[in-house]
Short mmCIF file of C-alpha atoms and ligand atoms in Angstrom, two decimals:
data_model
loop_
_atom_site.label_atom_id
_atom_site.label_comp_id
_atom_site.label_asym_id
_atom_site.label_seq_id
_atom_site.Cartn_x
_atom_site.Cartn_y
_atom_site.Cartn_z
CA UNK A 1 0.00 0.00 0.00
CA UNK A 2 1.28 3.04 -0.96
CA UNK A 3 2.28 5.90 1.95
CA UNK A 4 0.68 9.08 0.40
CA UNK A 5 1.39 10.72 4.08
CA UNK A 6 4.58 9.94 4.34
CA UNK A 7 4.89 11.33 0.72
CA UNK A 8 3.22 14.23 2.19
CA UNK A 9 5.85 14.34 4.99
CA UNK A 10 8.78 14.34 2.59
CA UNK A 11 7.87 17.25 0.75
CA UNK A 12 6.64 19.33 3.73
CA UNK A 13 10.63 18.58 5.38
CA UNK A 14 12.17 19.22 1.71
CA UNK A 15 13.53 14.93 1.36
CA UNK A 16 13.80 15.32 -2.32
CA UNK A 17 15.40 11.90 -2.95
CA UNK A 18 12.66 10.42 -0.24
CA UNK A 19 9.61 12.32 -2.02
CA UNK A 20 10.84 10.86 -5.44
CA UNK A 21 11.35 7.32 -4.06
CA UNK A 22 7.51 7.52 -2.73
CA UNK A 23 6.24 8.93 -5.63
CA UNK A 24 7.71 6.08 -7.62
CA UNK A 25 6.12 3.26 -5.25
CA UNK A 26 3.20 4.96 -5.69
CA UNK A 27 2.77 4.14 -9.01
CA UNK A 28 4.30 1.14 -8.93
CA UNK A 29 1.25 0.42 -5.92
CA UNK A 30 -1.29 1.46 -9.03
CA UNK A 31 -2.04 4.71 -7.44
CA UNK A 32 -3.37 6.88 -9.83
CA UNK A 33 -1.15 9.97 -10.36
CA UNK A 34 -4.05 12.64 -10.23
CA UNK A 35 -4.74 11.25 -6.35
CA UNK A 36 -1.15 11.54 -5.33
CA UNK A 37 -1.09 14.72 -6.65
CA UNK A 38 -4.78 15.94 -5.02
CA UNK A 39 -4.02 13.69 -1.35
CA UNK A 40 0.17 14.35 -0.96
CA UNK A 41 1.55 16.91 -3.43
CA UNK A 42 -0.50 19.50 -3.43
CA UNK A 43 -1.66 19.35 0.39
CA UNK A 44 2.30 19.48 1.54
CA UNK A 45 2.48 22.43 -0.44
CA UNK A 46 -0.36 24.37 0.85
CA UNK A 47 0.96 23.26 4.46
CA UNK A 48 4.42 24.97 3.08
CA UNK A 49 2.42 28.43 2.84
CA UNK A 50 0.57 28.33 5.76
CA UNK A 51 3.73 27.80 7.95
CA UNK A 52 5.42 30.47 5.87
CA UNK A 53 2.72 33.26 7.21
CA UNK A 54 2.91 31.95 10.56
CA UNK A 55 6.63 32.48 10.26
CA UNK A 56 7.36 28.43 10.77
CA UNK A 57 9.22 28.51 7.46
CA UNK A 58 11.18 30.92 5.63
CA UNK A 59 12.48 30.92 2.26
CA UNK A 60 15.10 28.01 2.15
CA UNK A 61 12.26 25.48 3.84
CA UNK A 62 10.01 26.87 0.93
CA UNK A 63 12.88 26.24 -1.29
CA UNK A 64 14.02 22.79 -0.25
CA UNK A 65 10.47 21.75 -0.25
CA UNK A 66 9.39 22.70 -3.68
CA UNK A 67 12.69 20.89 -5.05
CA UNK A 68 11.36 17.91 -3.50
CA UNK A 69 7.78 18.83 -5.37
CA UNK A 70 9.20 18.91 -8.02
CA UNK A 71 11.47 15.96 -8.23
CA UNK A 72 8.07 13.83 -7.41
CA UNK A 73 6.13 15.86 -10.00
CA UNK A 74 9.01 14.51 -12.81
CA UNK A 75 7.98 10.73 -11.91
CA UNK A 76 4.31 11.18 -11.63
CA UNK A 77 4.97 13.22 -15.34
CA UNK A 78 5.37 10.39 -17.92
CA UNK A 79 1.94 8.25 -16.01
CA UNK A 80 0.24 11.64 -16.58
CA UNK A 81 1.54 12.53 -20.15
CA UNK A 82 0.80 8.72 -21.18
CA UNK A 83 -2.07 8.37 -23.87
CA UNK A 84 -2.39 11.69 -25.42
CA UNK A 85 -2.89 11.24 -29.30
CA UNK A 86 -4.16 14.45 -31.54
CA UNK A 87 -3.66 17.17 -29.90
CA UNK A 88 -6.94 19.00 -28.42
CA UNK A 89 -5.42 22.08 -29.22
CA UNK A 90 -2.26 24.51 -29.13
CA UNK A 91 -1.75 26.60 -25.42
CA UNK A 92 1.29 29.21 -24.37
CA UNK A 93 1.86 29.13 -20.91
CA UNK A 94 4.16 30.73 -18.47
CA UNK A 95 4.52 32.49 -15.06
CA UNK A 96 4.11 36.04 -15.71
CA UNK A 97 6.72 38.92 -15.34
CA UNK A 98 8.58 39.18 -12.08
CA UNK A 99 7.13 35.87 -11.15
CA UNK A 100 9.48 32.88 -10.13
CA UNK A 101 6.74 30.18 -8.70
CA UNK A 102 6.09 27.40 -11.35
CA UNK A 103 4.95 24.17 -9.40
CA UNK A 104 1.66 25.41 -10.11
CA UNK A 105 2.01 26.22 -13.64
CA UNK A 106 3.75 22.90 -14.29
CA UNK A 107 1.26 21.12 -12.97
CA UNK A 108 -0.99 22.71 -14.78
CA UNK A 109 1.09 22.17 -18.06
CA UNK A 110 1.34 18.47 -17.22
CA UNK A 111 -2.24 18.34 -17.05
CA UNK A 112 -2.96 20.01 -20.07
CA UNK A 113 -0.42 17.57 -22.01
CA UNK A 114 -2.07 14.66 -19.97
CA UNK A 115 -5.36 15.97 -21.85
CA UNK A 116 -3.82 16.23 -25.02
CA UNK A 117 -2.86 19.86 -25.78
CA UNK A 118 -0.19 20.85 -27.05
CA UNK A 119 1.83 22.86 -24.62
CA UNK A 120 4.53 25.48 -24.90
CA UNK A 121 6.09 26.45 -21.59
CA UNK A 122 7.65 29.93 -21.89
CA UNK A 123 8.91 28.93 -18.04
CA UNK A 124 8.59 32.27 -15.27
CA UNK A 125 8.59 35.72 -15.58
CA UNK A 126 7.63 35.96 -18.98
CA UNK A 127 7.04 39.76 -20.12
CA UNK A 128 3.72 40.22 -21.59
CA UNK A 129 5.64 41.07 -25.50
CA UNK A 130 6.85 37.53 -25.02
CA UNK A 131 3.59 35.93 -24.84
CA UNK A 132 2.38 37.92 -27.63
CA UNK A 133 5.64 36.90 -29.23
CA UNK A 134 5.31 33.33 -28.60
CA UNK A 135 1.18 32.94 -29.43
CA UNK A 136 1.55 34.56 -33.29
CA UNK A 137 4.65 32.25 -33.51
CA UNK A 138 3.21 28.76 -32.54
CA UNK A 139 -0.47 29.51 -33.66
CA UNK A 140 -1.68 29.07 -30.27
CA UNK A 141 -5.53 29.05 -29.67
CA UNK A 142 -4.86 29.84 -25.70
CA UNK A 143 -2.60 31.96 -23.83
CA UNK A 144 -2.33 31.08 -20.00
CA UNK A 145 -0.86 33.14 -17.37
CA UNK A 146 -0.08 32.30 -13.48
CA UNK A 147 0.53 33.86 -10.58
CA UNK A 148 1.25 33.69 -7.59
CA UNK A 149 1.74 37.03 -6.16
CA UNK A 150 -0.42 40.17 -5.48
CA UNK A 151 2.26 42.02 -6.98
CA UNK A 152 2.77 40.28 -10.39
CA UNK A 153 -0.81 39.51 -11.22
CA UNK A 154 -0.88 42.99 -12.19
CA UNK A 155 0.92 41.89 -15.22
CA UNK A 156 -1.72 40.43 -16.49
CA UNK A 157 -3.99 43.11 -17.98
CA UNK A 158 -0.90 44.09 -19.96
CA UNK A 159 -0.52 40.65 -21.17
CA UNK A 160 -4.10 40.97 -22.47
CA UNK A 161 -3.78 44.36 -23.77
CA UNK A 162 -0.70 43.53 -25.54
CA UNK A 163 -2.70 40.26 -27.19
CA UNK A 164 -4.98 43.19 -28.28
CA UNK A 165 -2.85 45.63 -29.53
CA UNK A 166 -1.23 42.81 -31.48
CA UNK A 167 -4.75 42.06 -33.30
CA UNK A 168 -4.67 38.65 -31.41
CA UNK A 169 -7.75 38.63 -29.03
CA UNK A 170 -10.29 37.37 -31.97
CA UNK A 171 -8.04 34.38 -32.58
CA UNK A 172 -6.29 33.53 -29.23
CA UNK A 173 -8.40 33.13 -25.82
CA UNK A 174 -6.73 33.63 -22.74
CA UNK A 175 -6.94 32.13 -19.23
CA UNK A 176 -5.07 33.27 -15.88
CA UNK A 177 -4.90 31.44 -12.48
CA UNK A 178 -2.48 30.94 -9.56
CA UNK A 179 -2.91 31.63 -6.12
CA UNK A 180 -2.87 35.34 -6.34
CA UNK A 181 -6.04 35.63 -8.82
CA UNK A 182 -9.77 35.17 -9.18
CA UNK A 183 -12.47 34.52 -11.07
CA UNK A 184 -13.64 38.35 -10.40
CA UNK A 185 -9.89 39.48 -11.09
CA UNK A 186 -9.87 37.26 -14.42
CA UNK A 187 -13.75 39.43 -15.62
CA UNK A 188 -11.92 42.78 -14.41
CA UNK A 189 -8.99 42.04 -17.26
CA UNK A 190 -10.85 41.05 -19.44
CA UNK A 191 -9.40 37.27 -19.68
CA UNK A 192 -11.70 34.38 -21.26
CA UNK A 193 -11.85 32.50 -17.81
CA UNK A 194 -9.72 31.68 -14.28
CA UNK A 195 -8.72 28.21 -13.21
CA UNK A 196 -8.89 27.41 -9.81
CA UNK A 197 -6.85 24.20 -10.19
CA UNK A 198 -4.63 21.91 -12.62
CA UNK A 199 -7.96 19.71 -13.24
CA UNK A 200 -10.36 23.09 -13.67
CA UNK A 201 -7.63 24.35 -16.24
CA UNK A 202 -7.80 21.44 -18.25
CA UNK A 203 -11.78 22.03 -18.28
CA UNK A 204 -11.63 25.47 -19.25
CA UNK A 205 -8.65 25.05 -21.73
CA UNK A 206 -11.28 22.25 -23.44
CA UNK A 207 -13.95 24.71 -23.55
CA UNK A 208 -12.58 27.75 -24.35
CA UNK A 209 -10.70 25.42 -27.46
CA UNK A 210 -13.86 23.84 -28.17
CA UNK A 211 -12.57 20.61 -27.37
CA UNK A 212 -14.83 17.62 -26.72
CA UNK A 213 -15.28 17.71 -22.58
CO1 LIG B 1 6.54 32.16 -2.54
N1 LIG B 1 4.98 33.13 -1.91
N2 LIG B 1 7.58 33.81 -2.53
N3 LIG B 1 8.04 31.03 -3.00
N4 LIG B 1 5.45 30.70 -2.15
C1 LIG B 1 3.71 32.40 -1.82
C2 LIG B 1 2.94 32.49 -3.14
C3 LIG B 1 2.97 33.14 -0.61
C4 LIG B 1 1.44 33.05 -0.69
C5 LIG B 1 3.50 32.59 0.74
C6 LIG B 1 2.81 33.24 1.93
O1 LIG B 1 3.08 34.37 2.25
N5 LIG B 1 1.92 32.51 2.57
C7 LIG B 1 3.53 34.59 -0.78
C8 LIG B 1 2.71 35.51 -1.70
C9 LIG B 1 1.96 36.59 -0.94
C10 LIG B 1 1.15 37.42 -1.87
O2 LIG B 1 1.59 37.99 -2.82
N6 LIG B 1 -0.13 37.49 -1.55
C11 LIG B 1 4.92 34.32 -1.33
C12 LIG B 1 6.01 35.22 -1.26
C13 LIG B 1 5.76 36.49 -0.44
C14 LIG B 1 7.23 34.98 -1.90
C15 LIG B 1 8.47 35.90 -1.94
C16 LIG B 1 8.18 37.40 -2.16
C17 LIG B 1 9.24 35.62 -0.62
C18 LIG B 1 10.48 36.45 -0.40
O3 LIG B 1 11.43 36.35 -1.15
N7 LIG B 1 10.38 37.28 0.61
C19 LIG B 1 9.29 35.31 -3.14
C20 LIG B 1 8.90 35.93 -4.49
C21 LIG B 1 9.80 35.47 -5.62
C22 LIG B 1 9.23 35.87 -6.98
O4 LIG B 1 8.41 35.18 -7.52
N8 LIG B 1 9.68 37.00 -7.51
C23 LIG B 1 8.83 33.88 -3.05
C24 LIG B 1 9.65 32.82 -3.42
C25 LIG B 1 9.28 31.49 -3.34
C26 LIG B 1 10.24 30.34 -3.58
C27 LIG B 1 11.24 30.59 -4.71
C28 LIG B 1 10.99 30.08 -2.32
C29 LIG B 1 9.23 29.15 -3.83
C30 LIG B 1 8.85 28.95 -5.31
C31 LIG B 1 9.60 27.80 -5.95
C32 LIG B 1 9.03 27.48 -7.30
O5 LIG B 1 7.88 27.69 -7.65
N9 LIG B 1 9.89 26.96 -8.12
C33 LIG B 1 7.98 29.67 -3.12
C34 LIG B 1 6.91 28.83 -2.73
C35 LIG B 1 7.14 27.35 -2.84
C36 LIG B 1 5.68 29.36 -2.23
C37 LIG B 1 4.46 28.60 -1.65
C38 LIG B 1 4.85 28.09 -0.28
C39 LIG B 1 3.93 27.46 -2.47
C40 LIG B 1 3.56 27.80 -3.89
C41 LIG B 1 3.22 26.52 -4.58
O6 LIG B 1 4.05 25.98 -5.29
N10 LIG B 1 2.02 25.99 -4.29
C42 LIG B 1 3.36 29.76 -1.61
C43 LIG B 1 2.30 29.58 -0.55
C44 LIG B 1 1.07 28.89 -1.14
O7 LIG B 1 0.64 29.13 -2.25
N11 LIG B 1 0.46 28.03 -0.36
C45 LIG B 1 4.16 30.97 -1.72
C46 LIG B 1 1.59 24.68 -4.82
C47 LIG B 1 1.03 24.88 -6.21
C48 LIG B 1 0.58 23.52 -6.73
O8 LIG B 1 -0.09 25.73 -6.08
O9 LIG B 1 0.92 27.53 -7.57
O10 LIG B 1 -1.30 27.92 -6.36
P1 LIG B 1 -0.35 27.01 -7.03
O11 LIG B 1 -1.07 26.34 -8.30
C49 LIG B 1 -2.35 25.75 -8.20
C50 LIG B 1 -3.50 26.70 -8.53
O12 LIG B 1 -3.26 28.03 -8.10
C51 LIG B 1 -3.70 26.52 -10.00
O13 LIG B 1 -3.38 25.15 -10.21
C52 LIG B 1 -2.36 24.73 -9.33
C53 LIG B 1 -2.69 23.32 -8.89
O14 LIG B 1 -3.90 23.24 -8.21
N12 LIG B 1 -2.96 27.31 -10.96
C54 LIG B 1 -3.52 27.59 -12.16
C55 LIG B 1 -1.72 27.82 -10.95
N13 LIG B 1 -1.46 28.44 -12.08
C56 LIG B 1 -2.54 28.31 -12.87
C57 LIG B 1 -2.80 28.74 -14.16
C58 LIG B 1 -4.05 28.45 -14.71
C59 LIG B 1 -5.01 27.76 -14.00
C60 LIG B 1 -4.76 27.30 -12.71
O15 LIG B 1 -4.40 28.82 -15.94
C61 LIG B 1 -3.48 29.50 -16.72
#
C-alpha cells in the first residue's frame, strides 16, 4: 500500500530523494497519479504556505520543499503525459513577469499535455511582449498566465492588452490562475476565464478550445 502521508511528509521537510522514491512506489502500488497529486503533493504544499505566514518557514524550507515537489512531480509526469494522441489544441503558458513560482504552472502544463494539448512552456517571468511573441509564432488558440503574487498579477492586464494591440484577441483566448487571482480578477482584465486548479484548467482550456469535454 502506498504511503501518500509519508509522501506528504517528505515534501513538507524538503527529502527530495525520499519524495521521489515515494512517488515512484506509488505508481508502482497502481495509485493513480491525479490522487497523489490531489491527497500528498499539493496538500504538503499548501501546508508549506501556511507555515510560511505563521513564520514556521522561511524561504530556504520553501525552497528545499518545492525541489522535493518537483522531483516527485518529474515521476508522476510520464503516467500523466501517457495516452495523449491528436492534440486538443495549441496553449502558451508561463509564469508572468517578475514571477518565479512554477509548481503550479507545471502542474498545470502536465495536465494540459495529460489531456492532449499541445503545450509550450515559456517557463517564469515571462514579459507580456513575449507571450504575444510566442502565441503569433506557434499559432496558439490559448494563452495562459499564473501567478502567484499580489504584486505580479498585475501583469496580467498588460498581457491581455498587448494580445490586443497585437490584433490577437479574436483568434487567441486567454486564461489566468495561480494563487494570487480570481475569477472576479480574471472578468476585471478582461481574460476568457480563471482556473482554480490543474484539473479546472484542463476544463476550461477544453472549452474555451472547443474541445470535446
Ligand atoms: Co513564494 N509566496 N515567494 N516562493 N510561495 C507564496 C505564493 C505566498 C502566498 C507565501 C505566503 O506568504 N503565505 C507569498 C505571496 C503573498 C502574496 O503575494 N499574496 C509568497 C512570497 C511572499 C514569496 C516571496 C516574495 C518571498 C520572499 O522572497 N520574501 C518570493 C517571491 C519570488 C518571486 O516570484 N519574484 C517567493 C519565493 C518562493 C520560492 C522561490 C521560495 C518558492 C517557489 C519555488 C518554485 O515555484 N519553483 C515559493 C513557494 C514554494 C511558495 C508557496 C509556499 C507554495 C507555492 C506553490 O508551489 N504551491 C506559496 C504559498 C502557497 O501558495 N500556499 C508561496 C503549490 C502549487 C501547486 O499551487 O501555484 O497555487 P499554485 O497552483 C495551483 C493553482 O493556483 C492553480 O493550479 C495549481 C494546482 O492546483 N494554478 C492555475 C496555478 N497556475 C494556474 C494557471 C491556470 C489555472 C490554474 O491557468 C493558466
Amino acid at each position: 500500500m502506498a504511503d501518500l502521508s509519508a509522501l506528504k511528509a517528505s515534501v513538507l521537510n524538503g527529502k527530495r530523494v525520499v519524495a521521489e522514491t515515494l512517488a515512484r512506489e506509488a505508481l508502482a502500488a497502481g495509485v493513480d497519479p491525479v490522487v497523489v497529486m490531489k491527497e500528498a503533493l499539493i496538500p504538503a504544499m499548501n501546508e508549506v504556505g501556511e507555515k510560511f505566514t505563521a513564520g514556521e518557514y522561511f524561504v530556504p524550507e520553501m525552497l528545499v520543499a518545492a525541489k522535493a515537489m518537483k522531483a516527485a512531480m518529474e515521476v508522476l509526469r510520464t503516467k500523466l503525459v501517457a495516452g495523449s494522441f491528436t492534440p486538443a489544441g495549441k496553449v502558451v503558458i508561463g509564469t508572468v513577469r517578475g514571477d518565479l513560482h512554477d509548481i503550479g504552472k507545471n502542474l498545470v502544463k502536465v495536465m494540459l499535455e495529460g489531456a492532449g494539448f499541445e503545450v509550450i512552456d515559456l517557463g517564469v517571468d515571462v514579459a507580456p511582449e513575449k507571450f504575444v511573441e510566442a502565441a503569433k509564432q506557434h499559432s496558439a488558440q490559448l494563452v495562459a498566465m499564473s501567478a502567484l503574487l499580489t504584486t505580479t498579477m498585475l501583469a496580467m492586464p498588460d498581457t491581455v492588452k498587448a494580445l490586443d494591440a497585437a490584433g490577437l484577441r479574436g483568434k487567441v483566448k486567454v486564461m489566468v490562475g495561480g494563487a494570487a487571482t480570481t475569477e472576479a480578477f480574471a472578468k476585471e482584465i478582461n481574460a476568457d476565464g480563471y482556473g482554480a486548479d490543474a484539473a479546472g484548467a484542463v476544463s476550461l482550456a477544453r472549452k474555451l478550445v472547443g474541445a470535446p469535454a
